[in-house]
Amino acid sequence: MSLETIKVSPGFEKYLPKEYQDLVDDGPFVKQRKVSEMGSFKEAIEEHPMCAGCAMTLFIRLTYVALPSLENSVIVGTAGCGRLAISQGAVPFIYGNYGDTNAVASGLKRGLDIRFPNQEKDVVVMAGDGGLADIGFHAVMHSWFRNEKFTTIMLDNEVYGNTGGQESGMTQKGTVMKMAPLGKKGEKMDMIALAKTSGVAYIARVAPTNPTRVANTIRKAVLIAREVGPTYIQAYTSCNIEYAIPTPLVMDDAREVEADRYGFTEYFTDEAKSYWDNTGRKIKGTVKK
Amino acid sequence: MSDVVEKKVEEAHPRGDDPRTDVITEKVSQEEIEEEKKGAAAQKVVDPDYLFLKAPREKQFITGSEAAKEAIRRANVDIAIAYPITPQSETMQQVGYLYAEGYVKDYYRAEEEIGVMSAIAGASRAGVRCLTATSGPGLMRGIEQIQAWPGGRLPSVLLVMCRVINAPLAIQPDNIEISFLLNSGGVVLHGENQQDFYDYALAAFMIGEKAEVTLPVAVAVDGFFVTHARGWVSTPAENMKLPPRECYHEAVPMMDNENPPIRISRDAPIQKSNFISYQMHASWQQEVWAAQERSRKWIDRWLGGLVEVVNPKAKTMIVASGGAVSQAREAVRQSTEQGLDVGLIKVKSIRPFPTQELIEGLDHAEKIIIPEFNYVGWLAKEVKSVIPRVERVVSGPRVFGGMSMPTELIMEKITGEYK
Ligand SMILES: Cc1ncc(C[n+]2csc(CCOP(=O)(O)OP(=O)(O)O)c2C)c(N)n1
Ligand code: SF4
């Protein structure tokens, strides 16, 4: 979408909400914004109904800043806490059935490629750990095996947050949660290893402790997905409600968990590495084909 | 020479550098180039009225799966997503060959049916013309998504080759699965034979994509009896195709980030417990069903009505859909020979349901017989729910589990003489 498409015809400015005008005049479209600029421009997302202090919200906000071509992005989500915020963003958002994200995104991306052969449309899946590792598992894995060119971001709060705190496949072993009254029996699923096995081009594990790093990771994942193949980001986004983390201590928790077991790691296939080193990293600003 | 070949391939497959389409980028012989020129590249877009109603046709003796293939060849399909299940597999394999020949732009075998139906939901939101097909257990597996298509206002065509769904597992024809499609909001057509499968499947794309409809269309036929048996099918020449999907002329914006205003959440979660949410959901549902009603006009125009009536004044009327119509036709023929006064209403469209047509067409009837290929008698229930004086309806005959329907069973109901 070009900025021209959304510009208000002269004389009609006063009839459109200020919010819309701001998005056009000083929004996140067409020029890539930086994390350091946050607070000084109109962001794609502002209001949302998520719990106060929820780390997931911060991560989602950073995603909107980081996407390399917001005006050509479509976000695919599913049931879970995240979509409460994502559906408020100024970017088309698809909300299908629980767990269908990666199959929907496969059809969507292929459809957009047919309709826009000369323009890059970025498809980004953003969903919870339950949505991707449990109910949507097979669709996630097969989108990777098929080499579908879009990015999958797991908002890993290690619990079914939206339905009130049940264990998920991404919950740590031994944790007592609803539906695991004696503590979770199995290990936390190793989705990173599974992504490697499935041939995912770029994989990153990240906690929201360093916003610039988060933004760079997302940008990298989206650009590599365009050119090389599927990319996967697994983000620790704690659920302060279900894990009883006092709101002021959410970032302390993130730092602790990061130091303990969720340190930043990235992995490239050879092809992705070569693309990134030779081309991707040199691209500046917002990117269109 | 290779230049010519490369170019052809690019035209047929816009994503020519993609591993998914690699298979056709191999060198092809001169004969094959000629063939290609006669195929997709040579097809002309024609007006649907012309293709459906006016274009000269020629008869071929082909299977139902081949009839579906001929429909898809002329349907200008962008993406077809396949998953094998008997008796459907043959059709989507044929569509695969069409893809290899460049008639379909993208095609893949998905992970299973939830994956298929979800990907169709994604592709339809992208604004492209989509197709899939399934049978029995596959329909059941995909049904969570299929039920959500109408509310998503997602035009697409789903071919359903009916097969047993309940345990014990079997692959035989039995159309009980259609009953699971009746409350989704989408259009549901039920074809009698190979000819219907061709005509309904092709018209389905245009019906569903009409602005005032913007809905998925399911086209069901009985497995094996139609899909694997041959029948006469008359089709127009291969060098014509439907106009492409015009997604900006539909009821909802596309999810392509080309539509202002920028803030689009067509699928907004309406989950707050307040009156506005209830109201939004309620009015959305009403609109889906109203859109289904608005498809009548196009079914009338392109398929000659929601029903076909034979011997309209007869005292005994048979009402049937799908393959049972053929047995009913034979029963009408035998009855006429025996001097019995028997007529037939063939129900082509199950959703929208031909309520008015049935009330009027059956008003004079003293006895109504509804033969079905399923145990539960979903068509009889549907008919009884709309006509007055339901005591006129004689239950059955019904066969199920894959049995064929001897005409004698219908004759027994007509004469009241049971052997
Ligand atoms: C088919 C289906 N099964 C179950 C649900 C119920 N459901 C809605 S949200 C949710 C949990 C979401 O957990 P997760 O995906 O981890 O995201 P979070 O809320 O933790 O961000 C569940 C089980 C549903 N909506 N649909
Ligand atoms: S329940 Fe947990 S994950 Fe969901 S919004 Fe609240 S804090 Fe965030």
Coordinates of C-alpha atoms in Angstrom, one line a residue, chain B:
Chain B
M1 CA 14.0 -21.7 -28.6
S2 CA 14.5 -21.9 -24.9
D3 CA 13.6 -18.3 -24.6
V4 CA 10.1 -19.1 -25.8
V5 CA 9.8 -22.0 -23.4
E6 CA 11.0 -20.0 -20.4
K7 CA 8.6 -17.2 -21.2
K8 CA 5.6 -19.5 -21.5
V9 CA 6.4 -21.0 -18.1
E10 CA 6.7 -17.6 -16.6
E11 CA 3.3 -16.6 -17.9
A12 CA 1.7 -19.7 -16.6
H13 CA 3.5 -19.6 -13.2
P14 CA 4.2 -16.1 -11.9
R15 CA 6.5 -17.6 -9.3
G16 CA 8.6 -19.4 -11.8
D17 CA 11.7 -19.3 -9.6
D18 CA 10.0 -21.1 -6.8
P19 CA 10.9 -24.6 -5.8
R20 CA 7.2 -25.4 -5.6
T21 CA 6.8 -24.8 -9.3
D22 CA 10.2 -26.2 -10.4
V23 CA 8.7 -29.3 -11.8
I24 CA 7.5 -27.5 -14.9
T25 CA 10.6 -25.5 -15.6
E26 CA 12.2 -28.5 -17.3
K27 CA 12.9 -28.3 -20.9
V28 CA 10.0 -29.3 -23.0
S29 CA 9.9 -30.5 -26.6
Q30 CA 8.5 -28.4 -29.5
E31 CA 5.3 -30.6 -29.6
E32 CA 4.7 -29.8 -26.0
I33 CA 5.1 -26.1 -26.7
E34 CA 2.4 -26.3 -29.3
E35 CA 0.3 -28.1 -26.8
E36 CA 0.9 -25.4 -24.2
K37 CA -0.2 -22.7 -26.7
K38 CA -3.4 -24.5 -27.2
G39 CA -3.8 -24.7 -23.4
A40 CA -4.0 -22.1 -20.7
A41 CA -2.0 -19.4 -22.6
A42 CA -4.5 -19.6 -25.4
Q43 CA -7.7 -19.5 -23.3
K44 CA -9.8 -16.4 -23.6
V45 CA -11.8 -14.8 -20.8
V46 CA -15.5 -15.0 -21.7
D47 CA -18.6 -13.7 -20.1
P48 CA -20.1 -16.2 -17.6
D49 CA -23.5 -16.0 -19.2
Y50 CA -21.9 -17.0 -22.5
L51 CA -19.8 -19.8 -21.0
F52 CA -22.7 -21.3 -18.9
L53 CA -25.7 -20.7 -21.2
K54 CA -24.8 -19.9 -24.8
A55 CA -21.4 -21.3 -25.9
P56 CA -21.8 -24.3 -28.2
R57 CA -21.2 -27.6 -26.4
E58 CA -19.8 -31.0 -27.3
K59 CA -20.6 -34.3 -25.6
Q60 CA -17.9 -36.4 -23.9
F61 CA -18.3 -39.7 -22.1
I62 CA -16.3 -39.1 -18.9
T63 CA -16.2 -39.8 -15.2
G64 CA -17.4 -37.3 -12.6
S65 CA -13.8 -36.6 -11.6
E66 CA -13.0 -35.8 -15.2
A67 CA -16.1 -33.6 -15.4
A68 CA -14.9 -31.6 -12.4
K69 CA -11.5 -31.3 -14.1
E70 CA -13.1 -29.8 -17.1
A71 CA -15.0 -27.3 -15.0
I72 CA -11.7 -26.3 -13.2
R73 CA -9.9 -26.0 -16.5
R74 CA -12.3 -23.3 -17.5
A75 CA -12.6 -21.7 -14.0
N76 CA -9.5 -19.5 -14.0
V77 CA -8.5 -20.8 -10.5
D78 CA -5.6 -19.2 -8.8
I79 CA -4.9 -21.7 -6.1
A80 CA -6.0 -25.2 -5.5
I81 CA -5.1 -27.0 -2.3
A82 CA -5.3 -30.8 -2.1
Y83 CA -5.3 -33.6 0.3
P84 CA -6.0 -37.2 -0.6
I85 CA -9.1 -39.1 0.4
T86 CA -11.2 -41.7 -1.5
P87 CA -13.3 -41.1 -3.5
Q88 CA -12.1 -37.5 -3.9
S89 CA -8.4 -38.0 -4.6
E90 CA -8.8 -38.5 -8.3
T91 CA -10.3 -35.1 -8.7
M92 CA -7.6 -33.1 -7.0
Q93 CA -4.9 -35.2 -8.8
Q94 CA -6.6 -34.1 -12.0
V95 CA -6.4 -30.5 -10.8
G96 CA -2.7 -31.1 -10.2
Y97 CA -2.3 -32.0 -13.8
L98 CA -4.1 -28.8 -14.7
Y99 CA -1.6 -26.9 -12.5
A100 CA 1.3 -28.7 -14.3
E101 CA -0.2 -27.5 -17.6
G102 CA -0.5 -24.0 -16.3
Y103 CA -4.3 -23.8 -15.9
V104 CA -4.0 -23.2 -12.1
K105 CA -1.4 -20.8 -10.7
D106 CA -0.5 -22.5 -7.5
Y107 CA -1.2 -25.9 -6.1
Y108 CA 0.0 -28.0 -3.2
R109 CA -0.7 -31.0 -1.1
A110 CA -1.4 -29.7 2.4
E111 CA -0.8 -31.4 5.7
E112 CA -4.4 -32.6 6.3
E113 CA -7.9 -31.2 6.0
I114 CA -7.8 -28.6 8.8
G115 CA -4.6 -27.3 7.1
V116 CA -6.4 -27.4 3.7
M117 CA -9.5 -25.5 4.8
S118 CA -7.4 -23.0 6.9
A119 CA -5.1 -22.3 3.9
I120 CA -8.2 -21.8 1.8
A121 CA -9.4 -19.2 4.4
G122 CA -6.0 -17.4 4.0
A123 CA -5.9 -17.5 0.3
S124 CA -9.5 -16.3 -0.1
R125 CA -8.7 -13.4 2.2
A126 CA -5.8 -12.6 -0.1
G127 CA -8.3 -12.1 -2.9
V128 CA -7.5 -15.0 -5.1
R129 CA -9.9 -17.7 -6.5
C130 CA -9.5 -20.9 -4.5
L131 CA -10.6 -24.5 -4.8
T132 CA -10.4 -27.6 -2.7
A133 CA -12.3 -30.9 -2.5
T134 CA -12.8 -33.6 0.1
S135 CA -14.9 -36.5 1.2
G136 CA -16.6 -37.8 4.3
P137 CA -14.0 -38.0 7.2
G138 CA -12.0 -35.2 5.4
L139 CA -15.0 -33.0 5.5
M140 CA -15.5 -33.8 9.2
R141 CA -11.9 -33.0 9.9
G142 CA -12.0 -29.7 8.1
I143 CA -15.4 -28.6 9.3
E144 CA -14.3 -26.3 12.1
Q145 CA -12.8 -24.1 9.3
I146 CA -15.6 -24.7 6.8
Q147 CA -18.1 -23.5 9.3
A148 CA -16.1 -20.3 9.7
W149 CA -15.8 -19.5 6.0
P150 CA -19.3 -17.9 5.5
G151 CA -18.8 -15.6 8.6
G152 CA -15.4 -14.7 7.2
R153 CA -17.2 -13.9 3.9
L154 CA -14.7 -16.1 2.1
P155 CA -15.7 -17.0 -1.5
S156 CA -14.2 -20.4 -2.5
V157 CA -15.4 -23.6 -4.0
L158 CA -15.5 -26.9 -2.0
L159 CA -16.2 -30.0 -4.0
V160 CA -17.7 -32.7 -1.7
M161 CA -17.6 -36.3 -3.0
C162 CA -19.9 -38.0 -0.4
R163 CA -18.7 -41.0 1.5
V164 CA -19.6 -42.8 4.7
I165 CA -18.5 -40.8 7.8
N166 CA -19.5 -42.8 10.8
A167 CA -17.8 -45.9 12.2
P168 CA -17.1 -48.5 11.1
L169 CA -14.8 -46.8 8.7
A170 CA -15.8 -47.2 5.1
I171 CA -15.2 -45.5 1.7
Q172 CA -18.6 -46.2 0.2
P173 CA -21.0 -43.5 -0.9
D174 CA -23.6 -42.3 1.6
N175 CA -24.5 -38.6 1.7
I176 CA -25.0 -38.1 5.4
E177 CA -22.1 -35.6 5.5
I178 CA -24.2 -33.0 3.6
S179 CA -26.4 -32.6 6.7
F180 CA -23.3 -31.2 8.5
L181 CA -23.1 -28.4 6.0
L182 CA -26.6 -27.2 6.3
N183 CA -26.2 -24.7 9.2
S184 CA -23.0 -23.1 8.2
G185 CA -24.4 -20.2 6.1
G186 CA -22.7 -21.2 2.9
V187 CA -24.3 -22.2 -0.3
V188 CA -24.7 -25.9 -0.8
L189 CA -25.5 -27.5 -4.2
H190 CA -26.2 -31.2 -4.7
G191 CA -25.5 -32.6 -8.2
E192 CA -27.2 -35.6 -9.7
N193 CA -24.7 -36.8 -12.2
Q194 CA -21.5 -36.0 -14.1
Q195 CA -23.1 -33.2 -16.1
D196 CA -24.3 -31.5 -12.9
F197 CA -20.8 -31.8 -11.4
Y198 CA -19.4 -29.9 -14.4
D199 CA -22.1 -27.3 -14.5
Y200 CA -22.5 -26.7 -10.7
A201 CA -18.8 -26.6 -10.0
L202 CA -18.1 -24.0 -12.7
A203 CA -21.1 -21.8 -11.8
A204 CA -20.2 -22.1 -8.1
F205 CA -17.2 -19.8 -8.5
M206 CA -19.2 -17.0 -10.0
I207 CA -22.2 -17.4 -7.6
G208 CA -20.0 -17.2 -4.5
E209 CA -18.0 -14.2 -5.8
K210 CA -21.0 -12.0 -6.6
A211 CA -20.8 -8.9 -4.4
E212 CA -24.2 -9.5 -2.8
V213 CA -23.3 -13.1 -2.0
T214 CA -19.5 -13.2 -1.1
L215 CA -19.8 -16.7 0.3
P216 CA -18.2 -20.1 -0.1
V217 CA -20.1 -22.6 -2.3
A218 CA -20.0 -26.4 -1.7
V219 CA -20.9 -28.7 -4.6
A220 CA -21.7 -32.2 -3.4
V221 CA -22.2 -35.4 -5.5
D222 CA -22.4 -39.0 -4.4
G223 CA -19.0 -40.6 -4.4
F224 CA -18.2 -43.4 -6.8
F225 CA -21.7 -43.4 -8.4
V226 CA -20.8 -40.0 -9.9
T227 CA -17.1 -39.6 -9.4
H228 CA -15.9 -42.9 -10.7
A229 CA -18.6 -43.8 -13.2
R230 CA -18.9 -42.4 -16.7
G231 CA -21.7 -40.3 -18.1
W232 CA -22.4 -38.0 -21.0
V233 CA -21.1 -34.5 -20.2
S234 CA -21.5 -31.6 -22.6
T235 CA -19.0 -28.9 -22.3
P236 CA -18.0 -25.8 -24.3
A237 CA -14.6 -25.7 -25.9
E238 CA -11.4 -25.7 -23.8
N239 CA -10.2 -22.3 -25.0
M240 CA -12.5 -20.3 -22.8
K241 CA -12.3 -19.4 -19.2
L242 CA -14.2 -17.4 -16.6
P243 CA -13.1 -13.8 -15.8
P244 CA -10.7 -13.7 -12.8
R245 CA -12.0 -13.0 -9.3
E246 CA -12.7 -9.4 -8.8
C247 CA -12.0 -9.2 -5.1
Y248 CA -12.5 -5.5 -4.8
H249 CA -16.1 -5.9 -5.9
E250 CA -17.0 -8.0 -2.9
A251 CA -18.8 -7.4 0.4
V252 CA -15.7 -7.1 2.6
P253 CA -12.2 -5.6 2.2
M254 CA -9.3 -7.9 1.2
M255 CA -6.6 -8.5 3.8
D256 CA -3.9 -7.3 1.4
N257 CA -3.1 -4.0 3.1
E258 CA -4.2 -2.1 0.0
N259 CA -7.5 -0.9 1.4
P260 CA -7.8 2.3 3.3
P261 CA -8.5 3.0 6.1
I262 CA -5.4 1.5 7.5
R263 CA -6.9 0.0 10.6
I264 CA -8.7 -3.1 9.4
S265 CA -9.6 -5.9 11.6
R266 CA -12.3 -7.6 9.6
D267 CA -12.1 -10.6 11.9
A268 CA -12.3 -8.5 15.1
P269 CA -12.9 -10.6 18.2
I270 CA -16.4 -9.8 19.3
Q271 CA -15.9 -11.4 22.7
K272 CA -16.8 -8.7 25.1
S273 CA -19.8 -9.5 27.2
N274 CA -21.8 -6.5 26.3
F275 CA -24.8 -5.7 24.2
I276 CA -22.9 -4.2 21.4
S277 CA -20.9 -7.4 20.9
Y278 CA -24.0 -9.5 20.9
Q279 CA -25.6 -7.1 18.5
M280 CA -22.6 -7.2 16.1
H281 CA -22.5 -11.0 16.1
A282 CA -26.2 -11.3 15.6
S283 CA -26.4 -8.8 12.7
W284 CA -23.4 -10.4 11.1
Q285 CA -25.1 -13.8 11.2
Q286 CA -28.3 -12.4 9.8
E287 CA -26.3 -10.8 7.0
V288 CA -24.6 -14.1 6.1
W289 CA -28.0 -15.9 5.8
A290 CA -29.4 -12.9 3.8
A291 CA -26.4 -13.2 1.5
Q292 CA -27.2 -16.9 1.0
E293 CA -30.7 -15.9 0.0
R294 CA -29.4 -13.4 -2.5
S295 CA -27.6 -16.3 -4.3
R296 CA -31.0 -17.5 -5.5
K297 CA -31.0 -15.1 -8.4
W298 CA -27.7 -16.5 -9.7
I299 CA -28.7 -20.1 -9.2
D300 CA -31.9 -19.4 -11.1
R301 CA -30.0 -17.7 -13.9
W302 CA -27.1 -20.1 -14.4
L303 CA -28.5 -23.4 -13.2
G304 CA -32.0 -23.0 -14.3
G305 CA -33.5 -22.7 -10.9
L306 CA -33.2 -24.3 -7.4
V307 CA -35.4 -27.2 -8.5
E308 CA -36.3 -29.1 -11.7
V309 CA -39.9 -30.4 -11.9
V310 CA -41.0 -33.5 -13.9
N311 CA -44.8 -34.1 -14.3
P312 CA -45.7 -31.1 -12.2
K313 CA -49.4 -32.1 -11.8
A314 CA -49.0 -35.7 -10.6
K315 CA -50.8 -36.8 -7.5
T316 CA -47.7 -38.7 -6.2
M317 CA -44.6 -36.5 -6.2
I318 CA -41.0 -37.7 -5.5
V319 CA -38.6 -35.2 -4.0
A320 CA -35.0 -36.1 -4.3
S321 CA -31.5 -34.6 -4.5
G322 CA -28.1 -36.0 -5.8
G323 CA -27.9 -39.5 -7.2
A324 CA -31.3 -40.5 -5.8
V325 CA -32.8 -38.2 -8.6
S326 CA -31.6 -40.7 -11.2
Q327 CA -33.4 -43.6 -9.5
A328 CA -36.4 -41.3 -9.1
R329 CA -36.5 -40.5 -12.8
E330 CA -36.5 -44.2 -13.6
A331 CA -39.4 -44.7 -11.1
V332 CA -41.3 -42.0 -12.9
R333 CA -40.7 -43.7 -16.2
Q334 CA -41.8 -47.1 -14.9
S335 CA -44.9 -45.5 -13.2
T336 CA -45.9 -43.8 -16.4
E337 CA -45.6 -47.2 -18.2
Q338 CA -47.9 -48.7 -15.6
G339 CA -50.3 -45.9 -15.9
L340 CA -49.5 -44.4 -12.5
D341 CA -49.5 -40.6 -12.0
V342 CA -46.1 -39.8 -10.6
G343 CA -43.9 -36.7 -10.8
L344 CA -40.6 -35.5 -9.4
I345 CA -39.0 -32.5 -7.9
K346 CA -35.2 -32.5 -8.1
V347 CA -33.7 -30.3 -5.5
K348 CA -30.5 -28.8 -6.9
S349 CA -29.8 -26.3 -4.1
I350 CA -30.0 -27.4 -0.5
R351 CA -28.8 -24.0 0.7
P352 CA -30.6 -21.8 -0.1
F353 CA -33.4 -24.2 0.3
P354 CA -36.2 -24.0 -2.3
T355 CA -38.9 -23.4 0.3
Q356 CA -41.4 -21.6 -2.0
E357 CA -40.8 -23.9 -4.9
L358 CA -41.6 -26.9 -2.7
I359 CA -44.7 -25.4 -1.1
E360 CA -46.1 -24.6 -4.5
G361 CA -44.8 -27.6 -6.4
L362 CA -46.2 -30.0 -3.8
D363 CA -49.5 -28.2 -3.0
H364 CA -51.6 -30.5 -5.1
A365 CA -49.7 -33.7 -4.1
E366 CA -51.5 -36.4 -2.1
K367 CA -48.4 -38.4 -1.5
I368 CA -44.8 -37.3 -1.3
I369 CA -41.9 -39.8 -1.5
I370 CA -38.4 -38.8 -0.5
P371 CA -35.7 -41.4 -1.4
E372 CA -32.3 -40.8 0.1
F373 CA -28.8 -42.2 0.3
N374 CA -28.4 -41.8 4.1
Y375 CA -29.9 -43.2 7.3
V376 CA -31.1 -40.1 8.9
G377 CA -33.3 -38.7 6.1
W378 CA -32.0 -35.1 6.2
L379 CA -33.8 -34.1 3.0
A380 CA -37.1 -35.5 4.4
K381 CA -36.6 -33.4 7.5
E382 CA -35.9 -30.3 5.5
V383 CA -38.9 -30.8 3.3
K384 CA -41.2 -31.5 6.2
S385 CA -40.0 -28.3 7.9
V386 CA -41.3 -26.1 5.1
I387 CA -44.4 -27.7 3.6
P388 CA -47.9 -27.9 5.1
R389 CA -49.7 -31.2 5.7
V390 CA -46.6 -33.2 6.4
E391 CA -48.6 -36.4 6.8
R392 CA -48.4 -36.6 3.0
V393 CA -44.7 -37.4 3.3
V394 CA -43.9 -41.1 3.1
S395 CA -40.6 -41.8 4.8
G396 CA -37.9 -43.1 2.5
P397 CA -36.9 -45.3 0.9
R398 CA -33.4 -44.9 2.3
V399 CA -30.2 -46.8 1.6
F400 CA -26.9 -46.2 3.3
G401 CA -23.4 -47.4 4.0
G402 CA -22.8 -47.6 0.2
M403 CA -25.8 -49.5 -1.0
S404 CA -27.3 -48.7 -4.3
M405 CA -31.0 -47.9 -4.6
P406 CA -33.0 -50.3 -6.6
T407 CA -35.9 -48.6 -8.3
E408 CA -38.2 -51.3 -6.9
L409 CA -37.8 -49.7 -3.5
I410 CA -39.2 -46.4 -4.8
M411 CA -41.9 -48.3 -6.7
E412 CA -43.0 -50.1 -3.5
K413 CA -43.5 -46.7 -1.9
I414 CA -45.5 -45.5 -4.9
T415 CA -47.8 -48.5 -5.1
G416 CA -47.8 -49.2 -1.4
E417 CA -47.2 -52.9 -2.3
Y418 CA -44.2 -54.3 -0.5
K419 CA -42.7 -57.5 -1.7

